[in-house]
Amino acid sequence: MAILVAGGAGYIGSHMVDRLIEKGRDVVVVDNLSTGHRAAINTKARFYEGDTRDHDFLEQVFTKETIEGVIHMDAFSLVAESMKDPLKYFDNNVIGMVALLEVMHQHNVKYMVFSSTAATYGVPERTPIHEEDRKEPINPYGESKLMMEHMIRWCDKAYGIKFVALRYFNAAGAKADGSIGEDHHPETHLIPIILQVAAGQRDKLKIFGTDYATPDGTNVRDYVHIVDLADAHILALDYLIQGNDSQAFNLGSSTGFSNKQILEAAREVTGKEIPAEEAPRRGGDPDSLVANSDKARKVLGWKPQYDDVHDIIKTAWTWKQKHPKGYED
Ligand code: NAD
Ligand code: UDP
């Protein structure tokens, strides 16, 4: 029986696939390579190139393979882009989820671990955020992910598809040996952009907004290492296979870092000056997003290995130094 990773060529997906293979699991990947990379997929996984909105394509994969459970990571996930082009997000994310759930139902596949996000909460009612807190997304990306959570919940009730929704906060870092890592085109995420400046590929960092309601005026985010994230999915899958009920969990480190603090930490890790300038706010950014992840630790037994943001940035820097141009190198 294989685990299907939808979006397994992406940043998080490629680490997910790698970790499953390290743990001896049989892995199938579907990905349309819209933002992912063929070279990021562990060669021990069986790869099918195609779009999750394409019902016939999925039908072929599910007929050929014996799928035990699905890890759903294929989505568009850029807040700013979603503000400019919401329909791109509802089309790719929501329609892709409909097709995947249909085919899972037809093939009697009963387990899904879903990549959800802190963006489902919108402006949090308290910090740190607990799973049951109010969810009112303030950008179409977060809205699409909340809709997807609701869709699976109804499919649980109707078809018995059990799910774990993992609401990650900010995924960061790379596999420690630097063999796989983050490579988006264009890059929009804070840490890889900072490291592009450190590597001399960009003049300076633009800090988007310095008038937020946070101690230094810049957004506060909660960074969680990519391999810790991958491990939480394996625990979640096993939790479902053992017969437990559907649940949602936050995944974060429970510590917030401002954008200025991340910049400072990156200067320390890289030993580079990393010029930066203040810039206007980016649309759709809440002041502060910090997780309470006690539930994942208690219920899933999740024990993140990385608790220092310097160590997380160090792994991203190793990847950057080994692959300055990402998967082109
Ligand atoms: P990514 O863009 O690197 O990976 C997404 C992958 O899905 C890519 O390989 C892409 O080619 C593929 N894909 C997208 N649409 C597809 C479709 N219709 N059919 C087939 N393949 C498709 O993004 P990522 O940062 O690795 O994020 C992975 C998941 O985690 C996403 O669902 C995202 O919403 C979620 N997430 C990410 C973060 C983060 O900090 N990066 C935080 C919270 C949640
Ligand atoms: N950010 C920034 N400059 C950049 C990229 C990002 O100031 O060039 C900020 C962004 O506005 C947010 C934080 O860094 O406050 C994290 O953004 P990212 O896109 O990495 O992740 P998100 O929180 O949107 O998932």
Short mmCIF file of C-alpha atoms and ligand atoms in Angstrom, two decimals:
data_model
loop_
_atom_site.label_atom_id
_atom_site.label_comp_id
_atom_site.label_asym_id
_atom_site.label_seq_id
_atom_site.Cartn_x
_atom_site.Cartn_y
_atom_site.Cartn_z
CA MET A 1 0.00 0.00 0.00
CA ALA A 2 1.37 3.39 -0.97
CA ILE A 3 0.99 6.90 0.42
CA LEU A 4 0.09 9.45 -2.23
CA VAL A 5 1.68 12.87 -1.81
CA ALA A 6 -0.20 15.40 -3.93
CA GLY A 7 2.17 18.32 -4.50
CA GLY A 8 5.21 16.17 -3.70
CA ALA A 9 7.51 18.18 -5.99
CA GLY A 10 6.99 21.35 -3.96
CA TYR A 11 9.01 22.79 -1.11
CA ILE A 12 7.17 21.04 1.71
CA GLY A 13 6.09 18.10 -0.45
CA SER A 14 9.64 17.16 -1.46
CA HIS A 15 10.71 17.03 2.20
CA MET A 16 7.57 15.04 2.97
CA VAL A 17 8.36 12.47 0.28
CA ASP A 18 12.00 12.26 1.37
CA ARG A 19 11.05 11.70 5.01
CA LEU A 20 8.45 9.02 4.14
CA ILE A 21 11.06 7.18 2.09
CA GLU A 22 13.62 7.46 4.89
CA LYS A 23 11.02 5.76 7.10
CA GLY A 24 10.59 2.91 4.61
CA ARG A 25 7.18 3.90 3.21
CA ASP A 26 6.09 3.30 -0.38
CA VAL A 27 5.40 6.69 -1.97
CA VAL A 28 3.50 7.91 -5.04
CA VAL A 29 3.71 11.57 -6.07
CA VAL A 30 1.29 13.54 -8.24
CA ASP A 31 2.26 17.06 -9.21
CA ASN A 32 1.75 19.31 -12.23
CA LEU A 33 5.12 21.02 -11.65
CA SER A 34 3.43 24.44 -11.73
CA THR A 35 5.59 25.60 -8.81
CA GLY A 36 7.44 22.38 -7.97
CA HIS A 37 10.55 20.73 -9.38
CA ARG A 38 11.05 17.29 -10.89
CA ALA A 39 14.56 17.18 -9.38
CA ALA A 40 13.19 17.72 -5.87
CA ILE A 41 11.36 14.39 -5.83
CA ASN A 42 13.21 11.50 -4.19
CA THR A 43 13.94 9.01 -6.98
CA LYS A 44 12.51 6.14 -4.92
CA ALA A 45 9.01 7.65 -5.25
CA ARG A 46 6.85 6.88 -8.30
CA PHE A 47 6.01 10.18 -9.98
CA TYR A 48 2.93 10.96 -12.09
CA GLU A 49 2.92 14.36 -13.73
CA GLY A 50 -0.57 15.83 -13.91
CA ASP A 51 -3.11 18.17 -12.41
CA THR A 52 -5.27 17.28 -9.41
CA ARG A 53 -8.20 19.10 -11.05
CA ASP A 54 -8.04 16.46 -13.80
CA HIS A 55 -10.39 13.73 -12.65
CA ASP A 56 -9.35 11.28 -15.42
CA PHE A 57 -5.67 11.69 -14.57
CA LEU A 58 -6.32 10.97 -10.88
CA GLU A 59 -8.52 8.03 -11.82
CA GLN A 60 -5.62 6.49 -13.76
CA VAL A 61 -3.22 6.93 -10.83
CA PHE A 62 -5.65 5.47 -8.29
CA THR A 63 -6.37 2.52 -10.62
CA LYS A 64 -2.72 1.73 -11.21
CA GLU A 65 -1.57 2.18 -7.60
CA THR A 66 -2.99 0.87 -4.34
CA ILE A 67 -3.30 4.02 -2.25
CA GLU A 68 -3.72 3.75 1.51
CA GLY A 69 -3.86 7.46 2.31
CA VAL A 70 -3.35 10.87 0.75
CA ILE A 71 -1.19 13.75 1.94
CA HIS A 72 -2.68 16.79 0.24
CA MET A 73 -0.09 19.52 -0.30
CA ASP A 74 -0.85 20.69 -3.83
CA ALA A 75 -2.11 24.24 -3.74
CA PHE A 76 -1.24 27.80 -4.59
CA SER A 77 -0.20 29.51 -1.38
CA LEU A 78 0.89 33.12 -1.86
CA VAL A 79 -1.09 35.62 0.18
CA ALA A 80 -0.29 38.67 -1.95
CA GLU A 81 -1.01 36.89 -5.25
CA SER A 82 -4.32 35.64 -3.88
CA MET A 83 -5.35 39.21 -3.05
CA LYS A 84 -4.75 40.20 -6.69
CA ASP A 85 -6.17 37.07 -8.33
CA PRO A 86 -8.62 35.30 -5.97
CA LEU A 87 -10.19 33.11 -8.66
CA LYS A 88 -6.82 31.53 -9.45
CA TYR A 89 -6.83 30.33 -5.83
CA PHE A 90 -10.42 29.11 -5.68
CA ASP A 91 -9.98 27.34 -9.02
CA ASN A 92 -6.74 25.53 -8.24
CA ASN A 93 -7.20 24.85 -4.55
CA VAL A 94 -10.91 24.18 -4.19
CA ILE A 95 -11.57 22.43 -7.53
CA GLY A 96 -8.45 20.28 -7.05
CA MET A 97 -9.78 19.21 -3.66
CA VAL A 98 -13.20 18.25 -5.14
CA ALA A 99 -11.56 15.98 -7.73
CA LEU A 100 -9.21 14.37 -5.23
CA LEU A 101 -12.01 13.66 -2.73
CA GLU A 102 -14.23 12.25 -5.49
CA VAL A 103 -11.54 9.83 -6.63
CA MET A 104 -10.64 8.89 -3.05
CA HIS A 105 -14.31 8.11 -2.41
CA GLN A 106 -14.62 6.07 -5.61
CA HIS A 107 -11.53 4.02 -4.66
CA ASN A 108 -12.48 3.68 -1.00
CA VAL A 109 -9.40 5.54 0.26
CA LYS A 110 -10.25 6.65 3.79
CA TYR A 111 -7.39 8.82 5.07
CA MET A 112 -6.29 12.33 4.20
CA VAL A 113 -3.71 14.53 5.88
CA PHE A 114 -4.28 18.06 4.65
CA SER A 115 -1.86 21.02 4.52
CA SER A 116 -3.90 23.77 6.08
CA THR A 117 -2.56 27.07 7.30
CA ALA A 118 -2.47 29.75 9.97
CA ALA A 119 -4.08 31.98 7.30
CA THR A 120 -7.43 30.27 8.08
CA TYR A 121 -7.60 32.26 11.34
CA GLY A 122 -7.36 35.73 9.79
CA VAL A 123 -6.79 38.29 12.52
CA PRO A 124 -6.45 36.11 15.61
CA GLU A 125 -8.69 36.70 18.60
CA ARG A 126 -5.75 35.87 20.92
CA THR A 127 -2.06 35.00 20.81
CA PRO A 128 -0.97 32.24 20.77
CA ILE A 129 -3.75 30.83 18.61
CA HIS A 130 -5.63 27.67 19.66
CA GLU A 131 -7.30 25.33 17.19
CA GLU A 132 -10.85 26.22 18.25
CA ASP A 133 -10.31 29.99 17.87
CA ARG A 134 -12.33 32.10 15.44
CA LYS A 135 -11.54 31.54 11.77
CA GLU A 136 -12.20 34.55 9.56
CA PRO A 137 -9.59 34.62 6.78
CA ILE A 138 -8.50 38.04 5.55
CA ASN A 139 -7.14 36.82 2.22
CA PRO A 140 -8.47 34.50 -0.52
CA TYR A 141 -5.65 32.01 0.07
CA GLY A 142 -6.73 31.47 3.70
CA GLU A 143 -10.38 31.42 2.61
CA SER A 144 -9.68 28.69 0.04
CA LYS A 145 -7.93 26.58 2.68
CA LEU A 146 -10.76 27.00 5.17
CA MET A 147 -13.25 25.98 2.45
CA MET A 148 -11.12 22.90 1.80
CA GLU A 149 -11.15 21.98 5.50
CA HIS A 150 -14.96 22.28 5.49
CA MET A 151 -15.24 20.17 2.33
CA ILE A 152 -13.27 17.30 3.87
CA ARG A 153 -15.32 17.55 7.05
CA TRP A 154 -18.54 16.97 5.08
CA CYS A 155 -16.89 14.11 3.17
CA ASP A 156 -15.99 12.56 6.51
CA LYS A 157 -19.66 12.67 7.55
CA ALA A 158 -20.95 11.40 4.19
CA TYR A 159 -18.27 8.96 3.02
CA GLY A 160 -16.19 8.27 6.12
CA ILE A 161 -13.04 9.90 4.75
CA LYS A 162 -11.08 10.59 7.96
CA PHE A 163 -8.78 13.57 7.93
CA VAL A 164 -6.22 15.50 9.89
CA ALA A 165 -5.92 19.17 8.95
CA LEU A 166 -2.48 20.48 9.91
CA ARG A 167 -2.52 24.26 10.15
CA TYR A 168 1.08 25.15 9.69
CA PHE A 169 2.47 28.49 10.60
CA ASN A 170 5.62 29.49 8.65
CA ALA A 171 7.47 26.56 7.12
CA ALA A 172 11.19 27.25 6.95
CA GLY A 173 14.62 25.64 6.57
CA ALA A 174 15.78 22.69 4.51
CA LYS A 175 16.96 19.11 4.91
CA ALA A 176 20.12 19.41 7.04
CA ASP A 177 22.47 18.07 4.32
CA GLY A 178 21.28 20.79 1.93
CA SER A 179 20.28 18.30 -0.79
CA ILE A 180 16.71 19.63 -1.05
CA GLY A 181 15.31 23.02 -0.07
CA GLU A 182 13.13 25.98 -0.96
CA ASP A 183 13.16 27.16 -4.59
CA HIS A 184 10.21 29.29 -5.66
CA HIS A 185 10.00 31.44 -8.82
CA PRO A 186 9.48 34.22 -8.07
CA GLU A 187 10.57 33.89 -4.45
CA THR A 188 8.27 35.76 -2.07
CA HIS A 189 9.00 34.20 1.34
CA LEU A 190 10.97 36.13 3.94
CA ILE A 191 13.85 33.77 4.82
CA PRO A 192 14.82 32.74 1.26
CA ILE A 193 14.66 36.38 0.17
CA ILE A 194 16.93 37.40 3.05
CA LEU A 195 19.35 34.63 2.03
CA GLN A 196 19.28 35.82 -1.60
CA VAL A 197 20.49 39.20 -0.29
CA ALA A 198 23.13 37.44 1.85
CA ALA A 199 24.30 35.54 -1.25
CA GLY A 200 24.57 38.77 -3.29
CA GLN A 201 21.67 37.86 -5.61
CA ARG A 202 19.48 40.77 -4.49
CA ASP A 203 20.45 44.30 -3.35
CA LYS A 204 18.41 44.50 -0.20
CA LEU A 205 15.48 43.19 1.78
CA LYS A 206 12.30 45.23 1.73
CA ILE A 207 10.60 45.00 5.11
CA PHE A 208 6.89 45.18 4.33
CA GLY A 209 5.29 47.39 6.97
CA THR A 210 6.82 48.80 10.14
CA ASP A 211 3.65 50.18 11.73
CA TYR A 212 1.97 46.95 12.84
CA ALA A 213 0.74 46.48 16.42
CA THR A 214 3.82 44.47 17.44
CA PRO A 215 6.80 45.37 19.69
CA ASP A 216 9.04 46.59 16.82
CA GLY A 217 6.25 47.40 14.35
CA THR A 218 7.03 44.54 11.94
CA ASN A 219 4.90 41.40 11.52
CA VAL A 220 5.47 38.56 13.95
CA ARG A 221 5.44 35.00 12.62
CA ASP A 222 6.06 31.52 14.03
CA TYR A 223 8.69 29.51 12.11
CA VAL A 224 8.64 25.72 12.08
CA HIS A 225 11.29 23.52 10.49
CA ILE A 226 10.31 21.66 7.36
CA VAL A 227 11.48 18.23 8.59
CA ASP A 228 9.54 18.68 11.85
CA LEU A 229 6.52 19.49 9.70
CA ALA A 230 7.02 16.35 7.61
CA ASP A 231 7.28 14.22 10.75
CA ALA A 232 3.97 15.61 12.03
CA HIS A 233 2.27 14.35 8.83
CA ILE A 234 3.59 10.83 9.36
CA LEU A 235 2.30 10.88 12.95
CA ALA A 236 -1.05 12.22 11.71
CA LEU A 237 -1.37 9.53 9.06
CA ASP A 238 -0.62 6.77 11.56
CA TYR A 239 -3.09 8.37 13.98
CA LEU A 240 -5.82 8.02 11.35
CA ILE A 241 -4.78 4.50 10.30
CA GLN A 242 -5.03 3.49 13.99
CA GLY A 243 -8.74 4.40 13.81
CA ASN A 244 -8.80 7.80 15.49
CA ASP A 245 -11.27 10.55 14.61
CA SER A 246 -10.77 13.55 12.34
CA GLN A 247 -8.99 16.52 13.94
CA ALA A 248 -7.23 19.79 13.23
CA PHE A 249 -3.86 20.67 14.75
CA ASN A 250 -1.70 23.78 14.76
CA LEU A 251 1.95 23.24 13.89
CA GLY A 252 4.31 25.94 15.04
CA SER A 253 7.14 26.47 17.48
CA SER A 254 4.91 28.57 19.79
CA THR A 255 7.49 31.39 19.65
CA GLY A 256 7.01 34.46 17.52
CA PHE A 257 9.76 36.34 15.69
CA SER A 258 9.34 39.73 14.08
CA ASN A 259 10.57 40.30 10.56
CA LYS A 260 13.35 42.47 11.99
CA GLN A 261 14.35 39.71 14.42
CA ILE A 262 14.52 37.18 11.57
CA LEU A 263 16.74 39.58 9.63
CA GLU A 264 19.04 39.95 12.66
CA ALA A 265 19.20 36.17 13.17
CA ALA A 266 20.09 35.69 9.48
CA ARG A 267 22.88 38.27 9.80
CA GLU A 268 24.28 36.27 12.73
CA VAL A 269 24.00 32.91 10.92
CA THR A 270 25.49 34.06 7.61
CA GLY A 271 27.97 36.65 8.92
CA LYS A 272 26.74 38.95 6.10
CA GLU A 273 25.57 42.52 6.41
CA ILE A 274 22.22 41.96 4.54
CA PRO A 275 21.08 45.51 3.72
CA ALA A 276 17.39 46.21 4.36
CA GLU A 277 14.93 49.06 3.93
CA GLU A 278 11.48 49.81 5.21
CA ALA A 279 8.71 49.45 2.62
CA PRO A 280 4.89 49.79 2.59
CA ARG A 281 2.69 47.03 3.97
CA ARG A 282 1.94 44.01 1.78
CA GLY A 283 -1.82 43.32 1.46
CA GLY A 284 -3.41 40.59 3.59
CA ASP A 285 -0.83 40.34 6.40
CA PRO A 286 -2.17 40.06 9.98
CA ASP A 287 0.00 41.73 12.68
CA SER A 288 1.01 38.55 14.45
CA LEU A 289 0.53 34.79 13.94
CA VAL A 290 1.85 32.51 16.67
CA ALA A 291 0.62 28.96 17.29
CA ASN A 292 -0.28 27.13 20.40
CA SER A 293 0.81 23.62 19.30
CA ASP A 294 0.21 21.79 22.58
CA LYS A 295 -2.53 19.66 21.03
CA ALA A 296 -0.21 18.20 18.34
CA ARG A 297 2.42 17.44 20.98
CA LYS A 298 -0.09 15.81 23.32
CA VAL A 299 -2.38 13.95 20.92
CA LEU A 300 0.02 13.07 18.08
CA GLY A 301 3.16 12.87 20.24
CA TRP A 302 4.84 15.45 17.98
CA LYS A 303 8.31 16.43 19.22
CA PRO A 304 9.88 19.07 16.97
CA GLN A 305 13.68 18.76 16.80
CA TYR A 306 14.33 22.40 15.90
CA ASP A 307 13.52 24.94 18.60
CA ASP A 308 16.01 27.69 17.68
CA VAL A 309 15.30 29.89 14.69
CA HIS A 310 19.07 30.26 14.08
CA ASP A 311 19.31 26.49 13.52
CA ILE A 312 16.36 26.65 11.12
CA ILE A 313 17.97 29.49 9.13
CA LYS A 314 21.30 27.60 9.18
CA THR A 315 19.74 24.68 7.26
CA ALA A 316 18.26 27.09 4.69
CA TRP A 317 21.70 28.73 4.35
CA THR A 318 23.38 25.34 3.79
CA TRP A 319 20.90 24.62 0.96
CA LYS A 320 21.47 28.12 -0.48
CA GLN A 321 25.26 27.72 -0.44
CA LYS A 322 25.11 24.29 -2.07
CA HIS A 323 22.46 25.31 -4.63
CA PRO A 324 22.74 29.07 -5.20
CA LYS A 325 20.32 28.87 -8.13
CA GLY A 326 18.07 26.27 -6.54
CA TYR A 327 17.34 23.17 -8.60
CA GLU A 328 19.08 24.67 -11.65
CA ASP A 329 22.42 23.86 -9.92
P1 NAD B 1 4.92 24.81 -3.24
O1 NAD B 1 4.33 25.77 -4.21
O2 NAD B 1 6.40 24.70 -3.16
O3 NAD B 1 4.32 23.35 -3.46
C1 NAD B 1 3.05 23.10 -4.00
C2 NAD B 1 3.20 21.94 -4.99
O4 NAD B 1 1.91 21.60 -5.50
C3 NAD B 1 4.07 22.29 -6.19
O5 NAD B 1 4.95 21.25 -6.47
C4 NAD B 1 3.07 22.49 -7.33
O6 NAD B 1 3.63 22.20 -8.59
C5 NAD B 1 1.96 21.53 -6.92
N1 NAD B 1 0.62 21.89 -7.42
C6 NAD B 1 -0.05 23.06 -7.22
N2 NAD B 1 -1.26 22.99 -7.80
C7 NAD B 1 -1.37 21.75 -8.34
C8 NAD B 1 -2.39 21.08 -9.07
N3 NAD B 1 -3.57 21.67 -9.36
N4 NAD B 1 -2.16 19.81 -9.47
C9 NAD B 1 -0.97 19.19 -9.19
N5 NAD B 1 0.02 19.77 -8.52
C10 NAD B 1 -0.17 21.05 -8.10
O7 NAD B 1 4.31 25.24 -1.82
P2 NAD B 1 4.75 24.80 -0.36
O8 NAD B 1 5.30 25.98 0.32
O9 NAD B 1 5.52 23.55 -0.43
O10 NAD B 1 3.33 24.50 0.29
C11 NAD B 1 2.76 23.20 0.27
C12 NAD B 1 1.43 23.23 0.97
O11 NAD B 1 1.58 23.70 2.30
C13 NAD B 1 0.40 24.14 0.31
O12 NAD B 1 -0.84 23.47 0.33
C14 NAD B 1 0.37 25.35 1.22
O13 NAD B 1 -0.91 25.95 1.21
C15 NAD B 1 0.66 24.74 2.57
N6 NAD B 1 1.28 25.67 3.52
C16 NAD B 1 2.53 26.19 3.27
C17 NAD B 1 3.11 27.05 4.21
C18 NAD B 1 4.49 27.62 4.01
O14 NAD B 1 4.99 28.31 4.92
N7 NAD B 1 5.16 27.36 2.90
C19 NAD B 1 2.41 27.39 5.38
C20 NAD B 1 1.13 26.86 5.58
C21 NAD B 1 0.59 25.98 4.65
N1 UDP B 2 8.15 39.89 4.15
C1 UDP B 2 8.92 41.06 4.03
N2 UDP B 2 9.70 41.19 2.92
C2 UDP B 2 9.76 40.25 1.94
C3 UDP B 2 9.00 39.06 2.09
C4 UDP B 2 8.20 38.92 3.21
O1 UDP B 2 8.87 41.93 4.88
O2 UDP B 2 10.46 40.46 0.95
C5 UDP B 2 7.31 39.72 5.35
C6 UDP B 2 5.84 39.51 5.07
O3 UDP B 2 5.17 40.74 4.84
C7 UDP B 2 5.39 38.81 6.34
C8 UDP B 2 6.62 37.96 6.72
O4 UDP B 2 7.72 38.55 6.02
O5 UDP B 2 5.19 39.77 7.35
C9 UDP B 2 6.49 36.49 6.32
O6 UDP B 2 6.09 36.45 4.96
P1 UDP B 2 6.17 35.13 4.07
O7 UDP B 2 5.73 35.49 2.69
O8 UDP B 2 7.53 34.52 4.25
O9 UDP B 2 5.15 34.12 4.76
P2 UDP B 2 3.58 34.27 5.10
O10 UDP B 2 3.53 34.77 6.53
O11 UDP B 2 2.95 35.19 4.12
O12 UDP B 2 3.08 32.86 4.98
#
